[in-house]
XYZ file of C-alpha atoms in Angstrom:
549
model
C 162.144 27.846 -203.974
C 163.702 29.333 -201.075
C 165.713 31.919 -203.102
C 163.349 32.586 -204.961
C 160.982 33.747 -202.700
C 163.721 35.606 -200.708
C 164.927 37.542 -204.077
C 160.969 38.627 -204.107
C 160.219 39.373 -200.786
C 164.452 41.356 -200.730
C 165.005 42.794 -203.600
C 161.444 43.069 -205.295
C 159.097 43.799 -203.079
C 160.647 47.366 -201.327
C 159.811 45.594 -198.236
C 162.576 47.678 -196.520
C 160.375 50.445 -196.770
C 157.415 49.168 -194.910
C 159.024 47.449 -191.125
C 156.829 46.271 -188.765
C 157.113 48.523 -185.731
C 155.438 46.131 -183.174
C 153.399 47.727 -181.772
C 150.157 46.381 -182.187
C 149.446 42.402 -182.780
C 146.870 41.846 -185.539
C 144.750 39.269 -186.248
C 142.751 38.199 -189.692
C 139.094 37.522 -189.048
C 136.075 37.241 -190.685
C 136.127 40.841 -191.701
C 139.880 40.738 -192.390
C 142.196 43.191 -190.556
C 141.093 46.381 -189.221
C 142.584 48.956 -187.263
C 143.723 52.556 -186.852
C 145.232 53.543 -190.874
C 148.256 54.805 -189.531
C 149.744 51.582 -188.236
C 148.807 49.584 -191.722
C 151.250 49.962 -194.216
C 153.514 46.735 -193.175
C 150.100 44.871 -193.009
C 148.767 46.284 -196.429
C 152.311 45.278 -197.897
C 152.535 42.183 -196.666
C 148.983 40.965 -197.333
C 150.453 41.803 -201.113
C 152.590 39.304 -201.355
C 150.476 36.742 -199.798
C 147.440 37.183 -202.114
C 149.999 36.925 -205.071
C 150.829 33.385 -203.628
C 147.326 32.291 -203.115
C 146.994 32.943 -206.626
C 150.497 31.056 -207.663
C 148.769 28.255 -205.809
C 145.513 28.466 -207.265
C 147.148 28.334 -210.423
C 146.770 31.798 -211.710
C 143.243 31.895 -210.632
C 142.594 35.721 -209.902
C 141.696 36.590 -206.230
C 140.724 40.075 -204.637
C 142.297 42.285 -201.974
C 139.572 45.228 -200.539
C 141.335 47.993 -198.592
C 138.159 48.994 -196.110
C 137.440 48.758 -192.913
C 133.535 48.931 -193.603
C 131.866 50.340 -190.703
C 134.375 51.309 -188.850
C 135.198 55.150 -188.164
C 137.115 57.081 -190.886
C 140.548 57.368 -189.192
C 140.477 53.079 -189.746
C 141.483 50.731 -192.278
C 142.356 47.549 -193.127
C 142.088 44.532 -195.737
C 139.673 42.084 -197.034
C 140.981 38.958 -199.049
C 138.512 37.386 -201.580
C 138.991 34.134 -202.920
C 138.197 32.740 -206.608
C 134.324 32.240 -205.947
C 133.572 35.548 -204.709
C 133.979 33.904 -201.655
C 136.171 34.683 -198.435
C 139.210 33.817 -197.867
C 139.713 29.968 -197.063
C 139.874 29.639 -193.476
C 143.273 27.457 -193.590
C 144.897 30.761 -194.918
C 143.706 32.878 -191.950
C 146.081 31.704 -190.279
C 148.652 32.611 -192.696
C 147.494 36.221 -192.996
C 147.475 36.377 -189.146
C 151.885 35.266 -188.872
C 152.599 37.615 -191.614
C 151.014 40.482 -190.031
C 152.783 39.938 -186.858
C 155.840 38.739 -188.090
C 158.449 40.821 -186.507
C 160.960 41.491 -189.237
C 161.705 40.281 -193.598
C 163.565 37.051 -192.578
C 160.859 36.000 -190.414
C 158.284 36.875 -193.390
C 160.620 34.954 -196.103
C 160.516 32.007 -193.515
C 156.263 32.057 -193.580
C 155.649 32.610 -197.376
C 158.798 30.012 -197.778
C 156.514 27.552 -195.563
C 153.532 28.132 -197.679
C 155.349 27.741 -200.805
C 156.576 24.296 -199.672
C 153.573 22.945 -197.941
C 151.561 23.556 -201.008
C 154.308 22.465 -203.034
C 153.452 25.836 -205.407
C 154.574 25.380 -208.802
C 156.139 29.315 -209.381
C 155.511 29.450 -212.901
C 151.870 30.682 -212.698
C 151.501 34.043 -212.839
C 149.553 35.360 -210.090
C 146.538 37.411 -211.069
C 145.137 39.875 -208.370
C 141.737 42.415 -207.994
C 142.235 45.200 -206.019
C 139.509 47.605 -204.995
C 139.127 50.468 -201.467
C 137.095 52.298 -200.458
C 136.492 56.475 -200.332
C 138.787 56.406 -196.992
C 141.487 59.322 -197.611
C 144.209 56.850 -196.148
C 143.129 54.250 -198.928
C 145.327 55.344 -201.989
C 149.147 55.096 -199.583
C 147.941 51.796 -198.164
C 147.230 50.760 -201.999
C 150.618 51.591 -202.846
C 151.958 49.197 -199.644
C 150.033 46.709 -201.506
C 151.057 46.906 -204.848
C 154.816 46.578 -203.595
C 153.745 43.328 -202.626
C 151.828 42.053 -205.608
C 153.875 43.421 -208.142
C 157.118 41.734 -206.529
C 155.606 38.545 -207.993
C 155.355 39.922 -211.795
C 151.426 39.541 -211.072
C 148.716 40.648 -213.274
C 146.830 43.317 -211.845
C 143.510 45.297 -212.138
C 142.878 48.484 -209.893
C 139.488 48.977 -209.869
C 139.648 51.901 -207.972
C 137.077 53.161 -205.651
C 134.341 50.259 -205.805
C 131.923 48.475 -202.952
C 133.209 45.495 -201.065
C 130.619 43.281 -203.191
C 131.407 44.600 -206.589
C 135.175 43.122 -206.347
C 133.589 40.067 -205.064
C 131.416 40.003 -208.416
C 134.427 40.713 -210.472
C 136.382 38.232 -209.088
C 134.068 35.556 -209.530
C 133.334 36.860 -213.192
C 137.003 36.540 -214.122
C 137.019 32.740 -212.275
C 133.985 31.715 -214.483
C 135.392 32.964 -217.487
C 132.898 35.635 -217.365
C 129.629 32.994 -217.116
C 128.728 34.732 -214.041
C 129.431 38.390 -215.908
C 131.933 40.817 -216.869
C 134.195 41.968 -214.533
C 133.394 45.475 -214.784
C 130.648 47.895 -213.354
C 128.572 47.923 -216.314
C 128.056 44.407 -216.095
C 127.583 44.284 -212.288
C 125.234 47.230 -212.919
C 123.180 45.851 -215.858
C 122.861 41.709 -214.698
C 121.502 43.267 -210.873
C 119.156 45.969 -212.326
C 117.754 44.477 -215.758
C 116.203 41.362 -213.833
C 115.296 43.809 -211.327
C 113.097 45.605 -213.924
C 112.055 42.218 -215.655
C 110.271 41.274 -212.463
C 108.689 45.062 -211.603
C 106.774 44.432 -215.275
C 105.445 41.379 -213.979
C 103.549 43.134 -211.023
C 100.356 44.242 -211.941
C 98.873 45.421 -208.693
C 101.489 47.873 -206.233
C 98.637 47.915 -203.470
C 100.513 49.645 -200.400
C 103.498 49.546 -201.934
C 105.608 52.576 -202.581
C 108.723 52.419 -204.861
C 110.491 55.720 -203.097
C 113.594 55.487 -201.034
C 115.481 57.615 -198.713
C 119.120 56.577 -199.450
C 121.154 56.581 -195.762
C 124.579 55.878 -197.583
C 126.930 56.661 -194.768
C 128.875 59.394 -197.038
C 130.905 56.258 -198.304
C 131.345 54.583 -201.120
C 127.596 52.895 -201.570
C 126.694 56.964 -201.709
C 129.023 57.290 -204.969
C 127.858 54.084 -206.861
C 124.390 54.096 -205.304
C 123.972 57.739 -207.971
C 125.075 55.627 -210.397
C 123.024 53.089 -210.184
C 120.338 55.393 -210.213
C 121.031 55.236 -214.072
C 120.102 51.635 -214.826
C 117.371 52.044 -212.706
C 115.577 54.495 -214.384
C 112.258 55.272 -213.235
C 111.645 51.816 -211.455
C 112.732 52.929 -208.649
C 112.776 56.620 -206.759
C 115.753 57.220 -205.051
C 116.161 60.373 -202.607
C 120.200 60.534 -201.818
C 121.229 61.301 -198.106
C 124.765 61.166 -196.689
C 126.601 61.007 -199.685
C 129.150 63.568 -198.940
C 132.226 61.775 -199.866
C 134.248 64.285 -199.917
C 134.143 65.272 -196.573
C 135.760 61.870 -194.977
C 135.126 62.934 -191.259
C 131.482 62.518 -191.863
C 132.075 58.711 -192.837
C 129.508 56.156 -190.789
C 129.345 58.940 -188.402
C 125.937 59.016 -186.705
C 124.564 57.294 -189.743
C 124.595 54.033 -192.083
C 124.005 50.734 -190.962
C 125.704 50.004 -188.252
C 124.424 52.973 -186.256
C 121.069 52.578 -187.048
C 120.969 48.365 -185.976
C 123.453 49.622 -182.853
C 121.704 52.442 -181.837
C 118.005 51.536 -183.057
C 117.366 54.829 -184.148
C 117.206 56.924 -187.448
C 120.043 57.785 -188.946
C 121.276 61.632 -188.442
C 121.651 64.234 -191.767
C 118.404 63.777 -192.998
C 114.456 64.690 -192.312
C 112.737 62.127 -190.742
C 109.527 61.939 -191.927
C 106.979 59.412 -190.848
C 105.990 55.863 -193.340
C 108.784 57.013 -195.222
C 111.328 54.074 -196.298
C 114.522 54.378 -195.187
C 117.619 52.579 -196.519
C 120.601 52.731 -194.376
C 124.012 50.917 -195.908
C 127.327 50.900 -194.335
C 130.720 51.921 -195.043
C 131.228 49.808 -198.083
C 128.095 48.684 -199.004
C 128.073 45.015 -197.873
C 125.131 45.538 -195.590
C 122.169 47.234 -194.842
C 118.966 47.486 -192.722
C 115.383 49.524 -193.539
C 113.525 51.534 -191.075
C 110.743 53.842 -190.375
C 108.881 56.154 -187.882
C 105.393 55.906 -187.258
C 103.434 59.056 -186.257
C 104.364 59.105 -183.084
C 108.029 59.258 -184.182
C 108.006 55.659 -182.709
C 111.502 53.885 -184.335
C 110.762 50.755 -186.129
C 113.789 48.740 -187.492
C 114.073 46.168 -190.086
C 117.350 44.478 -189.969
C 118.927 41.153 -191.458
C 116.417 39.029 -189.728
C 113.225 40.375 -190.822
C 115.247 40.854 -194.738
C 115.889 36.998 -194.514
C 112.139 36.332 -193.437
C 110.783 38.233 -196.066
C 112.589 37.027 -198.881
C 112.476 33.306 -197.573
C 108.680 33.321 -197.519
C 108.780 34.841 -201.013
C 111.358 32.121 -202.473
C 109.272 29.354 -200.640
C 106.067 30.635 -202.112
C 107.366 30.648 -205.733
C 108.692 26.800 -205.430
C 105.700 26.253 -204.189
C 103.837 27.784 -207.444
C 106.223 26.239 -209.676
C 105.738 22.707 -208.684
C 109.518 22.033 -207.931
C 110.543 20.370 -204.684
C 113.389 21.981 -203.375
C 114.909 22.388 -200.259
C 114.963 26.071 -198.741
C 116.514 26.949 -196.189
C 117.677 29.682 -193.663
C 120.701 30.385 -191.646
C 121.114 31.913 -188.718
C 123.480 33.147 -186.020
C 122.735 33.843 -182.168
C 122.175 37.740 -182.976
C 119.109 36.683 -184.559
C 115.832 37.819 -182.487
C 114.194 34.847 -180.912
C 110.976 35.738 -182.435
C 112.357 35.952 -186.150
C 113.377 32.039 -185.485
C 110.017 30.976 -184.145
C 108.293 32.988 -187.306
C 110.437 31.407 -190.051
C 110.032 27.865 -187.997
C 106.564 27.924 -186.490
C 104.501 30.232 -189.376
C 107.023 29.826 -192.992
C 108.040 26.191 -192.070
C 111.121 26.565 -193.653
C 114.131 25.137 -191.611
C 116.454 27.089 -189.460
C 120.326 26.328 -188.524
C 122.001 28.846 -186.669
C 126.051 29.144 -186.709
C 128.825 31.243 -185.345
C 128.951 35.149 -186.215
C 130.531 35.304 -189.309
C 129.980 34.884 -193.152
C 132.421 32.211 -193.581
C 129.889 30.133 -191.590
C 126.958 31.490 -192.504
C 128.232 31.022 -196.324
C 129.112 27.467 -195.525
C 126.329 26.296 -194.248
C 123.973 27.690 -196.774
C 125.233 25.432 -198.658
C 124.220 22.369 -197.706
C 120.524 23.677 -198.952
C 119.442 23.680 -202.343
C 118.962 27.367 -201.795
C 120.381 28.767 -198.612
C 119.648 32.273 -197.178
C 121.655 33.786 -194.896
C 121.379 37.200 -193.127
C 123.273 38.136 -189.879
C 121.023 40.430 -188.062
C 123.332 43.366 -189.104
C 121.909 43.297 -192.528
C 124.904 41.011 -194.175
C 123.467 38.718 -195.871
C 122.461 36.772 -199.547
C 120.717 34.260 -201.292
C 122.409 30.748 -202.537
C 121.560 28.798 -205.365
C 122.587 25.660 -205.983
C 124.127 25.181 -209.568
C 121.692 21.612 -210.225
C 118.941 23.870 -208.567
C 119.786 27.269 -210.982
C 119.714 24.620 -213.815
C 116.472 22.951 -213.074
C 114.669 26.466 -212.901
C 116.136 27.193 -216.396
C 115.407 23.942 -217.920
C 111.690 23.893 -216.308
C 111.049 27.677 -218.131
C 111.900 26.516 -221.753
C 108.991 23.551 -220.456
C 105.189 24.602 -221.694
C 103.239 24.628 -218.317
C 99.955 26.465 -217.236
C 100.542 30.066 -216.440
C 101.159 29.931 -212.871
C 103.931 27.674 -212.737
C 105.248 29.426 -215.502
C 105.216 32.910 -214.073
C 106.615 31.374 -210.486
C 109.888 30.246 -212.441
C 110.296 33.456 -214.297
C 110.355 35.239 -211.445
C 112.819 33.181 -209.924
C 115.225 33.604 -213.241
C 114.929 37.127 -211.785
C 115.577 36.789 -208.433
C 118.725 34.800 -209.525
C 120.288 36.963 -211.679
C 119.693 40.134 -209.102
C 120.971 38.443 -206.200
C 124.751 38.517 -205.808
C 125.653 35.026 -204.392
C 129.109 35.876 -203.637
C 128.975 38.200 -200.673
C 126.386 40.075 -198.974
C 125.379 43.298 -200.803
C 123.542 46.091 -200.171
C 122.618 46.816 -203.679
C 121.242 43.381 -204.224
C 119.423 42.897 -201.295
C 118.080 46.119 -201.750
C 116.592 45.311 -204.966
C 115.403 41.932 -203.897
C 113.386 43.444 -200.966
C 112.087 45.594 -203.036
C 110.657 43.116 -205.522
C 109.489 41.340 -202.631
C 107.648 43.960 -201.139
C 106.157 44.797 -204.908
C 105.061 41.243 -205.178
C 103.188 41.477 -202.147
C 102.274 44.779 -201.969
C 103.000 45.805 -199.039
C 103.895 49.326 -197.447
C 107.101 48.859 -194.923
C 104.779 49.143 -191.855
C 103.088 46.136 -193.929
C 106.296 44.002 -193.713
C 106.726 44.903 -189.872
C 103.449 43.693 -188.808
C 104.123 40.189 -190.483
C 105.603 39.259 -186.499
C 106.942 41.113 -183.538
C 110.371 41.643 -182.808
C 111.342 40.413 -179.107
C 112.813 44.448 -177.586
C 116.579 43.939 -177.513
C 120.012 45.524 -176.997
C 123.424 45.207 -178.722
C 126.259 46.917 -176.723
C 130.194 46.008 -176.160
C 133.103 46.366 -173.991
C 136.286 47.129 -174.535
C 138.794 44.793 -173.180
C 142.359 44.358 -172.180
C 142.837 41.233 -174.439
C 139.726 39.683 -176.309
C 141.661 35.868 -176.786
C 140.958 35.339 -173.198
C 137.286 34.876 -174.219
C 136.243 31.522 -176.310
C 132.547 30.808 -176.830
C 130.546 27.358 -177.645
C 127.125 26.193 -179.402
C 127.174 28.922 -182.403
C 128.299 31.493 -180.132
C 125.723 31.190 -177.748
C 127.325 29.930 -174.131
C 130.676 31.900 -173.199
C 133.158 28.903 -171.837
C 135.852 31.500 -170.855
C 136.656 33.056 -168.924
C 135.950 30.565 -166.508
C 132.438 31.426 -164.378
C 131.161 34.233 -166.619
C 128.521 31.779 -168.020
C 127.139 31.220 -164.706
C 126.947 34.832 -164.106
C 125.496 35.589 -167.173
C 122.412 32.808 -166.667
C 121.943 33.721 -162.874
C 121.388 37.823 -164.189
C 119.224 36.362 -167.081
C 117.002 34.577 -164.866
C 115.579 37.773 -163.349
C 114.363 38.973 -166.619
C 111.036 37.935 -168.519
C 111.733 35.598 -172.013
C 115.570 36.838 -171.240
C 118.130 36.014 -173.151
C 121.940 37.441 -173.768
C 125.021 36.107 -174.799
C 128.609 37.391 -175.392
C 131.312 36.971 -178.038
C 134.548 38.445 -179.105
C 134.896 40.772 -181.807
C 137.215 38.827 -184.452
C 139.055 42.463 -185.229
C 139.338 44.241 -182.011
C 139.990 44.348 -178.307
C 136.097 44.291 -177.846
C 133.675 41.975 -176.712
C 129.876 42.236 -177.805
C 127.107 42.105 -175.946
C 123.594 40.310 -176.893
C 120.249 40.995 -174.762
C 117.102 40.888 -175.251
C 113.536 40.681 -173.078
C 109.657 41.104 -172.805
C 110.550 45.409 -172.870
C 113.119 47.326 -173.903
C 113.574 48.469 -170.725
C 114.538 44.856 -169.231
C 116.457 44.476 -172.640
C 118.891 47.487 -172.248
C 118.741 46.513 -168.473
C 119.801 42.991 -169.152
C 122.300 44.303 -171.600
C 123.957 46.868 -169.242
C 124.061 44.071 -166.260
C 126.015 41.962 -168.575
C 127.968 44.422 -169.835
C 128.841 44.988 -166.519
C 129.962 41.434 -165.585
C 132.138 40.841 -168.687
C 133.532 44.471 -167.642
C 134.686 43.038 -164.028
C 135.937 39.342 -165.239
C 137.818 40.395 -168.084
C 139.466 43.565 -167.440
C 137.270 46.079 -169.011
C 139.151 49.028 -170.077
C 138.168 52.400 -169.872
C 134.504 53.422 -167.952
C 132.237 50.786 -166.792
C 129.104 50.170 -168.366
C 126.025 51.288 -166.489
């Protein structure tokens, strides 16, 4: 074993070319590894070889590898791994991906994948099967070539896919892993599955009321631009689609001043594009894993409509439909502390459909949506999907083929539909889209409709940059900070002073950053309370460059 893997990682794998130069320590996340492109290529490479061993291990199941670094500016990169499911990378292998990053030179990387290899007891004659996918980024197609020096060192199978979304490989992975049950592992499947049920459930709407099927498309000049035209196809004329940053070409303009990150962070409209007021606007990010709605009134008044209110409009829907059906199932919805207080009491106190909140991240959000019969999780950022249970996906099936009166009949129909447009294995902007859009037909409502259904508590979302973000370690789902030592107390005593305040802090799992959370009776108190906090975490934890205020 031991050879064997050196011979690989030696003579096969170029690694030679790609050194670490040490100057950075990385560490994978939630959202992978992320960081300035330039200072990649050992990471890219290295991540190679250890998806081709996840997939020795898994015994030649295929698993993914994204090059993105999502909403991050366009000089970034980094590296998403994707497990057989569609699902992220198994926590346990973190870890992994975390020592071969930083590990300082070949012999200490032959020692780590030599560890793997014998703590899994990895039988080497699988072949390892690997996905690959990136992003528009210009820095994408060298860092693809890191990686392939890596996967190919292990004889693996492997499909480029090219320039793709983040949730397409995820799709295509889990197609492959199914053998294909779940689809075909190409874009005309992941087109047609999403937009035919779409279309299936706009013929069973009979009565649009205030609802208005036209879109202005925010795609952050990225890749959800490019496949978002193309998707116009299969859509036909269901849906009216108005295409705004989608210059891909130029990669400076990439999530600049636009997509969904800037819109939740900044609460404002996205820039390169008329605002106009009660028109829709759909905002994705980077690579089209998330996305938020929005709209002015006329008095150019900002409204936003991020993960939460997405995850309280399609769990009333869902909830509704069981309810029509007859079925007893368990919904429920999951959480994390970025959710606005008032989105929790609406869901709780008005829906009465059960709320868990978890720590930041999909990995947890994923997880626990299990443990419904359908889960549906949204971060506030607008990551988020839909999870079915396979008894519960069976019983809706079964129950169609059953005569029943009309109503109950209809309800599970449209729940086929909502099934077979949501993809369960990642959050993604193209789903969700659709889904909130056969909501909102369904109901028919206008977007200032869905707004009014409850009122947002004002709040902020800011960060600091910090000298070393592991100082930091948080408790209770992220919402009490237990170091550094004393900030907690500091935190409730300038929390106190503010009306229904609220504000917690955490860690960004990619970079030297640590997020901020307020929010108040006014958005004045709420970017108050934010900057106050800010402020704090600034002085305890050796805030680098100018001090929030």
């Amino acid at each position: 074993m031991e050879e064997w893997i050196e011979n690989v990682v030696e003579k096969e794998s170029n690694i030679g070319s790609y050194p670490n130069p040490g100057t950075k320590v990385f560490q994978y996340g939630t959202s992978g590894i992320r960081y300035n492109s330039e200072h990649l290529d050992h990471v890219q490479h290295r991540m190679g070889l250890l998806v081709a061993l996840r997939s020795i291990h898994l015994k030649s199941a295929a698993v993914g590898l994204m090059i993105t670094a999502s909403h991050n500016p366009q000089d970034d990169n980094g590296i998403k791994l994707i497990d057989p499911q569609g699902e992220m990378l198994d926590s346990s292998w973190e870890v992994y991906a975390t020592e071969l990053a930083n590990a300082p030179n070949n012999q200490d990387v032959c020692a780590i994948l030599i560890n793997i290899a014998s703590k899994y007891n990895i039988d080497i004659s699988y072949i390892p099967c690997v996905y690959i996918g990136r992003d528009t980024r210009n820095s994408g197609k060298r860092l693809l070539e890191a990686v392939l020096c890596g996967v190919k060192a292990f004889k693996s199978n492997v499909e480029d896919f090219g320039i793709i979304t983040t949730p397409m490989l995820h799709f295509f992975v889990r197609c492959y892993n199914t053998n294909c049950l779940y689809g075909q592992p190409n874009e005309y499947s992941y087109y047609t599955k999403l937009t035919n049920s779409f279309k299936t459930l706009r013929k069973m709407c009979s009565d649009l009321k205030n609802y208005s099927p036209i879109i202005e498309f925010d795609g952050a000049n990225g890749v959800g631009a490019l496949k978002m035209k193309d998707a116009i196809i299969y859509l036909e004329e269901s849906l009216v689609i108005n295409m705004h940053n989608d210059d891909i070409l130029n990669t400076e303009k990439l999530n600049y001043k636009c997509g969904a990150d800037f819109v939740k962070s900044n609460q404002c409209p996205p820039t390169g594009m008329t605002i106009k007021p009660h028109c829709k606007y759909v905002s994705v990010d980077g690579d089209a894993d998330r996305i938020v709605y929005s709209f002015i009134d006329e008095n150019n008044k900002f409204y936003l409509l991020d993960g939460d209110r997405i995850a309280t409009l399609v769990a009333g829907y869902i909830k509704d439909l069981f309810i029509d059906s007859g079925l007893d199932v368990n919904v429920g919805l999951v959480q994390t502390a970025y959710s606005n207080g008032n989105s929790t009491k609406y869901v709780t106190d008005k829906l009465k459909v059960p709320v868990a909140c978890v720590p930041t991240g999909v990995k947890y959000l994923h997880h626990k949506a299990n443990d419904y019969d359908v889960g549906i999780y949204f971060e506030a950022n607008g990551h988020g999907t839909i999870l079915f249970k396979d008894a519960i996906r069976e019983l809706i099936r079964n129950q169609c083929d059953i005569e029943k009166d009309e109503a109950m009949s209809l309800a599970l129909k449209k729940l086929i539909c909502i099934m077979d447009m949501t993809n369960e294995t990642v959050g993604d902007a193209y789903s969700d889209m659709l889904i909130v859009e056969s909501v909102l037909c369904e109901r028919g409502w206008s977007i200032s409709d869905w707004y009014n259904t409850y009122s947002d508590l004002p709040n902020r979302l800011t960060k600091v940059t910090v000298k070393d973000r592991n100082t930091f370690e948080t408790g209770d789902a992220e919402r009490i900070c237990i170091k550094p030592k004393g900030l907690q107390e500091i935190i409730d005593s300038i929390v106190s002073k503010y009306s229904m305040g609220r504000s917690f802090v955490r860690p960004s799992g990619t970079e030297d950053l640590v997020r901020i959370y307020a929010e108040a009776d006014t958005q004045f108190n709420a970017d108050k309370l934010a900057i106050e906090v800010a402020s704090a975490v600034y002085d305890i934890a050796d805030g680098v460059g100018k001090k929030p205020n």
